[in-house]
mmCIF file of C-alpha atoms in Angstrom:
data_model
loop_
_atom_site.group_PDB
_atom_site.id
_atom_site.type_symbol
_atom_site.label_atom_id
_atom_site.label_comp_id
_atom_site.label_asym_id
_atom_site.label_seq_id
_atom_site.Cartn_x
_atom_site.Cartn_y
_atom_site.Cartn_z
ATOM 1 C CA UNK G 1 0.505 -120.150 72.949
ATOM 2 C CA UNK G 2 0.947 -117.597 75.639
ATOM 3 C CA UNK G 3 -1.937 -115.665 77.122
ATOM 4 C CA UNK G 4 -1.894 -112.227 78.661
ATOM 5 C CA UNK G 5 -2.972 -112.270 82.274
ATOM 6 C CA UNK G 6 -4.662 -109.452 84.088
ATOM 7 C CA UNK G 7 -1.528 -108.835 86.105
ATOM 8 C CA UNK G 8 0.540 -107.956 83.037
ATOM 9 C CA UNK G 9 0.958 -104.228 82.534
ATOM 10 C CA UNK G 10 -0.690 -102.712 79.433
ATOM 11 C CA UNK G 11 1.447 -102.064 76.376
ATOM 12 C CA UNK G 12 2.409 -98.399 76.104
ATOM 13 C CA UNK G 13 1.021 -96.776 72.948
ATOM 14 C CA UNK G 14 2.775 -93.823 71.314
ATOM 15 C CA UNK G 15 0.923 -90.532 71.540
ATOM 16 C CA UNK G 16 -1.321 -89.732 68.637
ATOM 17 C CA UNK G 17 0.049 -86.894 66.502
ATOM 18 C CA UNK G 18 -2.719 -84.649 65.225
ATOM 19 C CA UNK G 19 -2.416 -83.509 61.633
ATOM 20 C CA UNK G 20 -2.298 -79.793 61.059
ATOM 21 C CA UNK G 21 -3.678 -78.999 57.640
ATOM 22 C CA UNK G 22 -3.391 -75.300 58.422
ATOM 23 C CA UNK G 23 0.398 -75.255 58.194
ATOM 24 C CA UNK G 24 0.423 -77.529 55.175
ATOM 25 C CA UNK G 25 -1.971 -75.291 53.334
ATOM 26 C CA UNK G 26 -0.013 -72.178 54.187
ATOM 27 C CA UNK G 27 3.326 -73.641 53.129
ATOM 28 C CA UNK G 28 2.007 -75.160 49.918
ATOM 29 C CA UNK G 29 1.022 -71.722 48.600
ATOM 30 C CA UNK G 30 2.990 -69.207 50.590
ATOM 31 C CA UNK G 31 2.215 -66.200 48.412
ATOM 32 C CA UNK G 32 -1.021 -67.367 46.813
ATOM 33 C CA UNK G 33 -2.286 -66.702 43.313
ATOM 34 C CA UNK G 34 -1.320 -63.327 41.932
ATOM 35 C CA UNK G 35 -4.361 -61.196 41.237
ATOM 36 C CA UNK G 36 -4.895 -59.813 37.731
ATOM 37 C CA UNK G 37 -7.799 -58.159 35.991
ATOM 38 C CA UNK G 38 -9.039 -61.499 34.600
ATOM 39 C CA UNK G 39 -8.693 -64.024 37.463
ATOM 40 C CA UNK G 40 -10.648 -62.403 40.282
ATOM 41 C CA UNK G 41 -12.914 -65.414 40.853
ATOM 42 C CA UNK G 42 -10.015 -67.857 41.210
ATOM 43 C CA UNK G 43 -7.914 -65.473 43.286
ATOM 44 C CA UNK G 44 -10.853 -64.655 45.576
ATOM 45 C CA UNK G 45 -11.325 -68.341 46.355
ATOM 46 C CA UNK G 46 -7.604 -68.677 47.062
ATOM 47 C CA UNK G 47 -7.698 -65.690 49.424
ATOM 48 C CA UNK G 48 -10.687 -67.084 51.309
ATOM 49 C CA UNK G 49 -9.026 -70.490 51.691
ATOM 50 C CA UNK G 50 -5.760 -69.064 52.991
ATOM 51 C CA UNK G 51 -7.451 -66.633 55.385
ATOM 52 C CA UNK G 52 -9.785 -69.275 56.788
ATOM 53 C CA UNK G 53 -6.891 -71.694 57.277
ATOM 54 C CA UNK G 54 -5.124 -69.091 59.411
ATOM 55 C CA UNK G 55 -8.268 -68.125 61.334
ATOM 56 C CA UNK G 56 -8.268 -64.618 59.854
ATOM 57 C CA UNK G 57 -11.448 -64.660 57.786
ATOM 58 C CA UNK G 58 -13.672 -63.021 60.411
ATOM 59 C CA UNK G 59 -11.216 -60.177 60.870
ATOM 60 C CA UNK G 60 -11.031 -59.674 57.091
ATOM 61 C CA UNK G 61 -14.790 -59.516 56.548
ATOM 62 C CA UNK G 62 -15.338 -57.314 59.608
ATOM 63 C CA UNK G 63 -17.306 -59.924 61.557
ATOM 64 C CA UNK G 64 -14.733 -59.784 64.343
ATOM 65 C CA UNK G 65 -14.766 -56.172 65.494
ATOM 66 C CA UNK G 66 -12.020 -54.268 67.194
ATOM 67 C CA UNK G 67 -12.308 -54.447 70.997
ATOM 68 C CA UNK G 68 -13.754 -51.235 72.465
ATOM 69 C CA UNK G 69 -11.718 -48.900 74.576
ATOM 70 C CA UNK G 70 -8.389 -47.192 74.230
ATOM 71 C CA UNK G 71 -6.466 -49.153 76.797
ATOM 72 C CA UNK G 72 -3.944 -51.747 75.636
ATOM 73 C CA UNK G 73 -5.455 -55.086 76.573
ATOM 74 C CA UNK G 74 -4.533 -58.635 75.560
ATOM 75 C CA UNK G 75 -7.686 -58.772 73.431
ATOM 76 C CA UNK G 76 -6.692 -55.612 71.555
ATOM 77 C CA UNK G 77 -3.156 -56.870 70.981
ATOM 78 C CA UNK G 78 -4.494 -60.172 69.642
ATOM 79 C CA UNK G 79 -6.943 -58.416 67.299
ATOM 80 C CA UNK G 80 -4.269 -56.051 65.943
ATOM 81 C CA UNK G 81 -1.985 -59.011 65.309
ATOM 82 C CA UNK G 82 -4.719 -60.833 63.384
ATOM 83 C CA UNK G 83 -5.532 -57.721 61.373
ATOM 84 C CA UNK G 84 -1.900 -57.239 60.347
ATOM 85 C CA UNK G 85 -1.561 -60.892 59.364
ATOM 86 C CA UNK G 86 -4.742 -60.671 57.276
ATOM 87 C CA UNK G 87 -3.454 -57.568 55.486
ATOM 88 C CA UNK G 88 -0.189 -59.370 54.760
ATOM 89 C CA UNK G 89 -2.041 -62.315 53.224
ATOM 90 C CA UNK G 90 -4.079 -60.011 51.010
ATOM 91 C CA UNK G 91 -1.022 -58.066 49.865
ATOM 92 C CA UNK G 92 0.716 -61.284 48.868
ATOM 93 C CA UNK G 93 -2.092 -61.979 46.417
ATOM 94 C CA UNK G 94 -2.500 -58.504 44.967
ATOM 95 C CA UNK G 95 1.104 -57.380 44.451
ATOM 96 C CA UNK G 96 0.380 -55.400 41.277
ATOM 97 C CA UNK G 97 -0.803 -52.003 40.128
ATOM 98 C CA UNK G 98 -4.446 -52.999 39.661
ATOM 99 C CA UNK G 99 -5.111 -52.704 43.414
ATOM 100 C CA UNK G 100 -3.080 -49.626 44.252
ATOM 101 C CA UNK G 101 -5.999 -47.971 46.051
ATOM 102 C CA UNK G 102 -6.404 -50.994 48.333
ATOM 103 C CA UNK G 103 -2.823 -50.669 49.581
ATOM 104 C CA UNK G 104 -3.619 -47.297 51.118
ATOM 105 C CA UNK G 105 -5.908 -48.844 53.722
ATOM 106 C CA UNK G 106 -4.658 -49.647 57.223
ATOM 107 C CA UNK G 107 -7.271 -52.284 58.049
ATOM 108 C CA UNK G 108 -7.885 -55.657 56.454
ATOM 109 C CA UNK G 109 -11.682 -55.191 56.434
ATOM 110 C CA UNK G 110 -11.452 -51.936 54.473
ATOM 111 C CA UNK G 111 -8.920 -53.445 52.076
ATOM 112 C CA UNK G 112 -11.233 -56.384 51.380
ATOM 113 C CA UNK G 113 -14.151 -54.010 50.838
ATOM 114 C CA UNK G 114 -12.165 -52.052 48.248
ATOM 115 C CA UNK G 115 -11.308 -55.252 46.412
ATOM 116 C CA UNK G 116 -14.968 -56.230 46.227
ATOM 117 C CA UNK G 117 -15.900 -52.806 44.890
ATOM 118 C CA UNK G 118 -13.077 -52.909 42.364
ATOM 119 C CA UNK G 119 -13.709 -56.347 40.853
ATOM 120 C CA UNK G 120 -17.417 -56.854 41.476
ATOM 121 C CA UNK G 121 -18.584 -53.622 39.895
ATOM 122 C CA UNK G 122 -21.688 -53.260 37.688
ATOM 123 C CA UNK G 123 -19.508 -53.021 34.547
ATOM 124 C CA UNK G 124 -16.464 -55.321 34.868
ATOM 125 C CA UNK G 125 -15.760 -55.516 31.077
ATOM 126 C CA UNK G 126 -15.008 -51.794 30.988
ATOM 127 C CA UNK G 127 -12.732 -52.145 33.992
ATOM 128 C CA UNK G 128 -10.891 -55.050 32.371
ATOM 129 C CA UNK G 129 -10.508 -52.996 29.191
ATOM 130 C CA UNK G 130 -8.980 -50.154 31.170
ATOM 131 C CA UNK G 131 -6.472 -52.446 32.885
ATOM 132 C CA UNK G 132 -5.587 -54.444 29.753
ATOM 133 C CA UNK G 133 -4.780 -51.600 27.337
ATOM 134 C CA UNK G 134 -1.139 -51.777 26.222
ATOM 135 C CA UNK G 135 0.869 -49.420 24.076
ATOM 136 C CA UNK G 136 2.234 -51.016 20.891
ATOM 137 C CA UNK G 137 5.700 -49.986 19.726
ATOM 138 C CA UNK G 138 5.765 -47.536 16.784
ATOM 139 C CA UNK G 139 2.048 -46.751 17.227
ATOM 140 C CA UNK G 140 0.567 -43.385 18.165
ATOM 141 C CA UNK G 141 1.233 -42.684 21.832
ATOM 142 C CA UNK G 142 -1.234 -39.801 21.865
ATOM 143 C CA UNK G 143 -4.042 -42.097 20.691
ATOM 144 C CA UNK G 144 -3.145 -44.601 23.418
ATOM 145 C CA UNK G 145 -3.335 -41.900 26.109
ATOM 146 C CA UNK G 146 -6.698 -40.746 24.769
ATOM 147 C CA UNK G 147 -8.096 -44.287 24.962
ATOM 148 C CA UNK G 148 -7.023 -44.575 28.593
ATOM 149 C CA UNK G 149 -8.577 -41.198 29.410
ATOM 150 C CA UNK G 150 -11.815 -42.187 27.693
ATOM 151 C CA UNK G 151 -12.073 -45.416 29.710
ATOM 152 C CA UNK G 152 -11.397 -43.453 32.877
ATOM 153 C CA UNK G 153 -14.206 -40.995 32.110
ATOM 154 C CA UNK G 154 -16.652 -43.819 31.418
ATOM 155 C CA UNK G 155 -15.780 -45.459 34.732
ATOM 156 C CA UNK G 156 -16.314 -42.176 36.530
ATOM 157 C CA UNK G 157 -19.752 -41.982 34.912
ATOM 158 C CA UNK G 158 -20.531 -45.362 36.539
ATOM 159 C CA UNK G 159 -19.526 -44.063 39.983
ATOM 160 C CA UNK G 160 -16.135 -45.767 39.745
ATOM 161 C CA UNK G 161 -13.697 -42.848 39.985
ATOM 162 C CA UNK G 162 -10.003 -43.509 39.416
ATOM 163 C CA UNK G 163 -7.485 -41.290 41.162
ATOM 164 C CA UNK G 164 -4.689 -39.479 39.326
ATOM 165 C CA UNK G 165 -2.068 -41.632 41.015
ATOM 166 C CA UNK G 166 -3.706 -44.862 39.860
ATOM 167 C CA UNK G 167 -4.225 -43.486 36.349
ATOM 168 C CA UNK G 168 -0.590 -42.390 36.127
ATOM 169 C CA UNK G 169 0.617 -45.790 37.309
ATOM 170 C CA UNK G 170 -1.644 -47.479 34.764
ATOM 171 C CA UNK G 171 -0.260 -45.304 31.958
ATOM 172 C CA UNK G 172 3.364 -46.090 32.811
ATOM 173 C CA UNK G 173 2.668 -49.801 33.214
ATOM 174 C CA UNK G 174 1.142 -49.937 29.718
ATOM 175 C CA UNK G 175 4.455 -48.956 28.085
ATOM 176 C CA UNK G 176 6.549 -51.683 26.377
ATOM 177 C CA UNK G 177 9.900 -52.901 27.801
ATOM 178 C CA UNK G 178 11.858 -50.552 25.533
ATOM 179 C CA UNK G 179 10.452 -47.643 27.562
ATOM 180 C CA UNK G 180 11.784 -48.926 30.895
ATOM 181 C CA UNK G 181 14.207 -46.027 31.308
ATOM 182 C CA UNK G 182 11.456 -43.442 30.765
ATOM 183 C CA UNK G 183 9.117 -45.300 33.131
ATOM 184 C CA UNK G 184 11.724 -45.417 35.897
ATOM 185 C CA UNK G 185 12.543 -41.743 35.393
ATOM 186 C CA UNK G 186 8.902 -40.705 35.815
ATOM 187 C CA UNK G 187 8.273 -42.981 38.791
ATOM 188 C CA UNK G 188 11.281 -41.750 40.772
ATOM 189 C CA UNK G 189 10.238 -38.103 40.545
ATOM 190 C CA UNK G 190 7.127 -36.347 41.772
ATOM 191 C CA UNK G 191 5.878 -35.170 38.373
ATOM 192 C CA UNK G 192 2.322 -34.149 37.539
ATOM 193 C CA UNK G 193 0.338 -36.304 35.160
ATOM 194 C CA UNK G 194 0.190 -33.526 32.551
ATOM 195 C CA UNK G 195 3.969 -33.117 32.556
ATOM 196 C CA UNK G 196 4.493 -36.866 32.275
ATOM 197 C CA UNK G 197 2.263 -36.942 29.210
ATOM 198 C CA UNK G 198 4.389 -34.213 27.634
ATOM 199 C CA UNK G 199 7.586 -36.119 28.488
ATOM 200 C CA UNK G 200 6.239 -39.261 26.821
ATOM 201 C CA UNK G 201 5.238 -37.378 23.660
ATOM 202 C CA UNK G 202 8.695 -35.764 23.422
ATOM 203 C CA UNK G 203 10.325 -39.168 23.828
ATOM 204 C CA UNK G 204 8.162 -40.536 21.017
ATOM 205 C CA UNK G 205 9.212 -37.658 18.719
ATOM 206 C CA UNK G 206 12.895 -38.230 19.524
ATOM 207 C CA UNK G 207 12.598 -41.931 18.745
ATOM 208 C CA UNK G 208 10.959 -41.239 15.401
ATOM 209 C CA UNK G 209 13.731 -38.783 14.501
ATOM 210 C CA UNK G 210 16.418 -41.303 15.498
ATOM 211 C CA UNK G 211 14.760 -43.928 13.308
ATOM 212 C CA UNK G 212 14.874 -41.569 10.306
ATOM 213 C CA UNK G 213 18.578 -40.827 10.883
ATOM 214 C CA UNK G 214 19.280 -44.549 11.121
ATOM 215 C CA UNK G 215 17.581 -45.254 7.787
ATOM 216 C CA UNK G 216 19.389 -42.350 6.098
ATOM 217 C CA UNK G 217 22.730 -43.563 7.445
ATOM 218 C CA UNK G 218 22.062 -47.067 6.164
ATOM 219 C CA UNK G 219 21.153 -45.664 2.743
ATOM 220 C CA UNK G 220 24.377 -43.654 2.550
ATOM 221 C CA UNK G 221 26.354 -46.735 3.535
ATOM 222 C CA UNK G 222 24.779 -48.725 0.707
ATOM 223 C CA UNK G 223 25.526 -45.964 -1.804
ATOM 224 C CA UNK G 224 29.126 -45.676 -0.631
ATOM 225 C CA UNK G 225 29.627 -49.413 -0.899
ATOM 226 C CA UNK G 226 28.252 -49.548 -4.416
ATOM 227 C CA UNK G 227 30.486 -46.662 -5.473
ATOM 228 C CA UNK G 228 33.490 -48.635 -4.220
ATOM 229 C CA UNK G 229 32.395 -51.655 -6.243
ATOM 230 C CA UNK G 230 31.996 -49.565 -9.399
ATOM 231 C CA UNK G 231 35.417 -47.968 -8.896
ATOM 232 C CA UNK G 232 36.990 -51.386 -8.457
ATOM 233 C CA UNK G 233 35.313 -52.657 -11.618
ATOM 234 C CA UNK G 234 36.630 -49.670 -13.545
ATOM 235 C CA UNK G 235 40.149 -50.385 -12.310
ATOM 236 C CA UNK G 236 39.854 -53.966 -13.522
ATOM 237 C CA UNK G 237 38.630 -52.762 -16.903
ATOM 238 C CA UNK G 238 41.583 -50.393 -17.207
ATOM 239 C CA UNK G 239 43.986 -53.200 -16.371
ATOM 240 C CA UNK G 240 42.588 -55.276 -19.243
ATOM 241 C CA UNK G 241 43.296 -52.557 -21.859
ATOM 242 C CA UNK G 242 46.824 -53.135 -23.376
ATOM 243 C CA UNK G 243 49.305 -50.249 -23.034
ATOM 244 C CA UNK G 244 51.326 -48.939 -26.064
ATOM 245 C CA UNK G 245 54.665 -50.163 -24.745
ATOM 246 C CA UNK G 246 53.309 -53.662 -24.200
ATOM 247 C CA UNK G 247 51.397 -53.806 -27.486
ATOM 248 C CA UNK G 248 54.059 -55.923 -29.188
ATOM 249 C CA UNK G 249 54.162 -58.328 -26.276
ATOM 250 C CA UNK G 250 50.382 -58.606 -26.321
ATOM 251 C CA UNK G 251 50.453 -59.396 -30.052
ATOM 252 C CA UNK G 252 53.022 -62.136 -29.487
ATOM 253 C CA UNK G 253 50.946 -63.616 -26.702
ATOM 254 C CA UNK G 254 47.897 -63.528 -28.940
ATOM 255 C CA UNK G 255 49.737 -65.294 -31.777
ATOM 256 C CA UNK G 256 51.428 -67.817 -29.512
ATOM 257 C CA UNK G 257 49.283 -68.317 -26.405
ATOM 258 C CA UNK G 258 51.063 -69.992 -23.541
ATOM 259 C CA UNK G 259 49.613 -72.670 -21.300
ATOM 260 C CA UNK G 260 50.063 -70.586 -18.190
ATOM 261 C CA UNK G 261 48.048 -71.775 -15.248
ATOM 262 C CA UNK G 262 47.753 -68.249 -13.789
ATOM 263 C CA UNK G 263 44.097 -67.222 -13.982
ATOM 264 C CA UNK G 264 43.208 -63.948 -15.657
ATOM 265 C CA UNK G 265 40.662 -61.458 -14.477
ATOM 266 C CA UNK G 266 37.970 -62.775 -16.801
ATOM 267 C CA UNK G 267 38.900 -66.374 -16.095
ATOM 268 C CA UNK G 268 38.432 -65.735 -12.404
ATOM 269 C CA UNK G 269 35.000 -64.348 -13.115
ATOM 270 C CA UNK G 270 34.030 -60.711 -12.784
ATOM 271 C CA UNK G 271 30.655 -61.558 -11.313
ATOM 272 C CA UNK G 272 32.282 -63.518 -8.510
ATOM 273 C CA UNK G 273 34.555 -60.554 -7.778
ATOM 274 C CA UNK G 274 31.569 -58.229 -7.527
ATOM 275 C CA UNK G 275 29.837 -60.604 -5.141
ATOM 276 C CA UNK G 276 32.929 -60.706 -2.941
ATOM 277 C CA UNK G 277 32.994 -56.914 -2.770
ATOM 278 C CA UNK G 278 29.310 -56.792 -1.887
ATOM 279 C CA UNK G 279 29.860 -59.274 0.925
ATOM 280 C CA UNK G 280 32.728 -57.121 2.195
ATOM 281 C CA UNK G 281 30.392 -54.145 2.424
ATOM 282 C CA UNK G 282 28.093 -56.028 4.763
ATOM 283 C CA UNK G 283 24.877 -57.958 4.458
ATOM 284 C CA UNK G 284 23.010 -55.538 6.712
ATOM 285 C CA UNK G 285 23.731 -52.593 4.436
ATOM 286 C CA UNK G 286 22.492 -54.462 1.370
ATOM 287 C CA UNK G 287 19.322 -55.556 3.181
ATOM 288 C CA UNK G 288 18.568 -51.948 4.147
ATOM 289 C CA UNK G 289 18.332 -51.023 0.456
ATOM 290 C CA UNK G 290 14.569 -51.545 0.592
ATOM 291 C CA UNK G 291 14.267 -48.921 3.318
ATOM 292 C CA UNK G 292 16.453 -46.582 1.254
ATOM 293 C CA UNK G 293 13.855 -46.322 -1.503
ATOM 294 C CA UNK G 294 11.164 -45.181 0.954
ATOM 295 C CA UNK G 295 13.035 -42.151 2.305
ATOM 296 C CA UNK G 296 11.514 -38.721 1.890
ATOM 297 C CA UNK G 297 14.820 -37.006 1.057
ATOM 298 C CA UNK G 298 15.071 -36.570 -2.731
ATOM 299 C CA UNK G 299 18.857 -36.317 -2.898
ATOM 300 C CA UNK G 300 19.650 -39.777 -1.480
ATOM 301 C CA UNK G 301 16.956 -41.222 -3.756
ATOM 302 C CA UNK G 302 18.510 -39.737 -6.914
ATOM 303 C CA UNK G 303 22.015 -40.764 -5.891
ATOM 304 C CA UNK G 304 20.921 -44.305 -5.108
ATOM 305 C CA UNK G 305 19.036 -44.567 -8.398
ATOM 306 C CA UNK G 306 21.965 -43.333 -10.499
ATOM 307 C CA UNK G 307 24.424 -45.621 -8.747
ATOM 308 C CA UNK G 308 22.087 -48.572 -9.149
ATOM 309 C CA UNK G 309 21.703 -47.948 -12.912
ATOM 310 C CA UNK G 310 25.485 -47.681 -13.353
ATOM 311 C CA UNK G 311 26.027 -50.821 -11.323
ATOM 312 C CA UNK G 312 23.539 -52.805 -13.452
ATOM 313 C CA UNK G 313 25.234 -51.492 -16.616
ATOM 314 C CA UNK G 314 28.660 -52.818 -15.598
ATOM 315 C CA UNK G 315 27.272 -56.136 -14.417
ATOM 316 C CA UNK G 316 25.299 -56.695 -17.632
ATOM 317 C CA UNK G 317 28.239 -55.636 -19.776
ATOM 318 C CA UNK G 318 30.677 -57.956 -18.037
ATOM 319 C CA UNK G 319 28.280 -60.876 -17.928
ATOM 320 C CA UNK G 320 28.040 -60.767 -21.736
ATOM 321 C CA UNK G 321 31.816 -60.924 -22.198
ATOM 322 C CA UNK G 322 33.062 -64.398 -23.128
ATOM 323 C CA UNK G 323 35.481 -66.180 -20.812
ATOM 324 C CA UNK G 324 37.875 -68.758 -22.208
ATOM 325 C CA UNK G 325 40.657 -70.769 -20.721
ATOM 326 C CA UNK G 326 43.157 -69.281 -23.189
ATOM 327 C CA UNK G 327 42.771 -65.663 -22.230
ATOM 328 C CA UNK G 328 40.802 -62.527 -22.968
ATOM 329 C CA UNK G 329 38.696 -62.101 -26.060
ATOM 330 C CA UNK G 330 40.179 -59.229 -28.078
ATOM 331 C CA UNK G 331 38.003 -56.369 -29.399
ATOM 332 C CA UNK G 332 37.229 -56.362 -33.128
ATOM 333 C CA UNK G 333 39.245 -53.199 -33.859
ATOM 334 C CA UNK G 334 42.336 -54.624 -32.214
ATOM 335 C CA UNK G 335 41.919 -57.920 -34.092
ATOM 336 C CA UNK G 336 41.662 -56.081 -37.421
ATOM 337 C CA UNK G 337 44.780 -54.068 -36.599
ATOM 338 C CA UNK G 338 46.647 -57.238 -35.716
ATOM 339 C CA UNK G 339 45.618 -58.917 -38.956
ATOM 340 C CA UNK G 340 46.798 -55.911 -40.980
ATOM 341 C CA UNK G 341 50.181 -55.949 -39.270
ATOM 342 C CA UNK G 342 50.588 -59.680 -39.897
ATOM 343 C CA UNK G 343 49.687 -59.245 -43.571
ATOM 344 C CA UNK G 344 52.189 -56.399 -43.888
ATOM 345 C CA UNK G 345 54.965 -58.498 -42.355
ATOM 346 C CA UNK G 346 54.246 -61.394 -44.693
ATOM 347 C CA UNK G 347 54.295 -59.068 -47.699
ATOM 348 C CA UNK G 348 57.643 -57.608 -46.667
ATOM 349 C CA UNK G 349 59.079 -61.096 -46.218
ATOM 350 C CA UNK G 350 57.972 -62.096 -49.702
ATOM 351 C CA UNK G 351 59.485 -58.994 -51.259
ATOM 352 C CA UNK G 352 62.787 -59.553 -49.469
ATOM 353 C CA UNK G 353 63.270 -63.023 -50.974
ATOM 354 C CA UNK G 354 66.032 -63.279 -53.707
ATOM 355 C CA UNK G 355 64.737 -63.436 -57.261
ATOM 356 C CA UNK G 356 65.416 -66.533 -59.388
ATOM 357 C CA UNK G 357 67.738 -65.593 -62.261
ATOM 358 C CA UNK G 358 66.355 -68.371 -64.420
#
């Protein structure tokens, strides 16, 4: 066993690396928690943690004042740098329209003060109601604007005034995604809030008119398709009626039916043919028939009703007709005529036989 003598040099130890939780904390949540109207408590704690980790909390709360004097000194440069970094951290958390007034400030302390006044007011439920109102598609846009105005007036009565710019931004942000084009149009132009309200109401009226035209067009498409089906059914009925020149041939076929494998119209099934024509018209047009009956125009309603009654008449009439593998069932009048002709031929044959002389 070897022993270390006093003359031996000490073993060199590697330098101790100090951990830096500040950088780890800043990189783990670079942008922080996004501030909304319902998570102020959680977002406030996240802001405090990130600002304290960077050594910017005193500048944010105003505890670290701006150095006096107008000369550019190293202390002033350092304070301005801290203030700008603190403002950047706050903006990363509140990148939304709820804190538009806070973005106007040029100092982190004033920005933080505005946030406290905004979210720690005497009546936070009313403020949350104002920021959570959303316009529902196909609802009354005028009623939605009136609700926003009413909440704004109540907040002003509690010494919480809301500027026209913030109110306009809140109104546009409450629109659904289908209004993105209108929202972008209003935001890119310097338009007064009264004019924007008029633009939104005109857009709502245009959309309602387009919806009516769409329903009327779908109703006309259904009517046109059903007329085509009825016309096709009539053509098939006319083809089944025997012509005068082919009457003798039809009688022969009725007396001596052939075992032809070619399917007839009735053997194929008239109902199946009607279904095929309806599918050719389009499933969407048939599904829009329910909307057709709710239209306010009386003329499309009467046309649709008459066509529907005629369509049901042909379907019911054809469904009652018997289908056999041997051919078409003949009408009673034609059968009686055929029997009379056969009886007449038999009588003439009997009379033409030679008489027995015995």
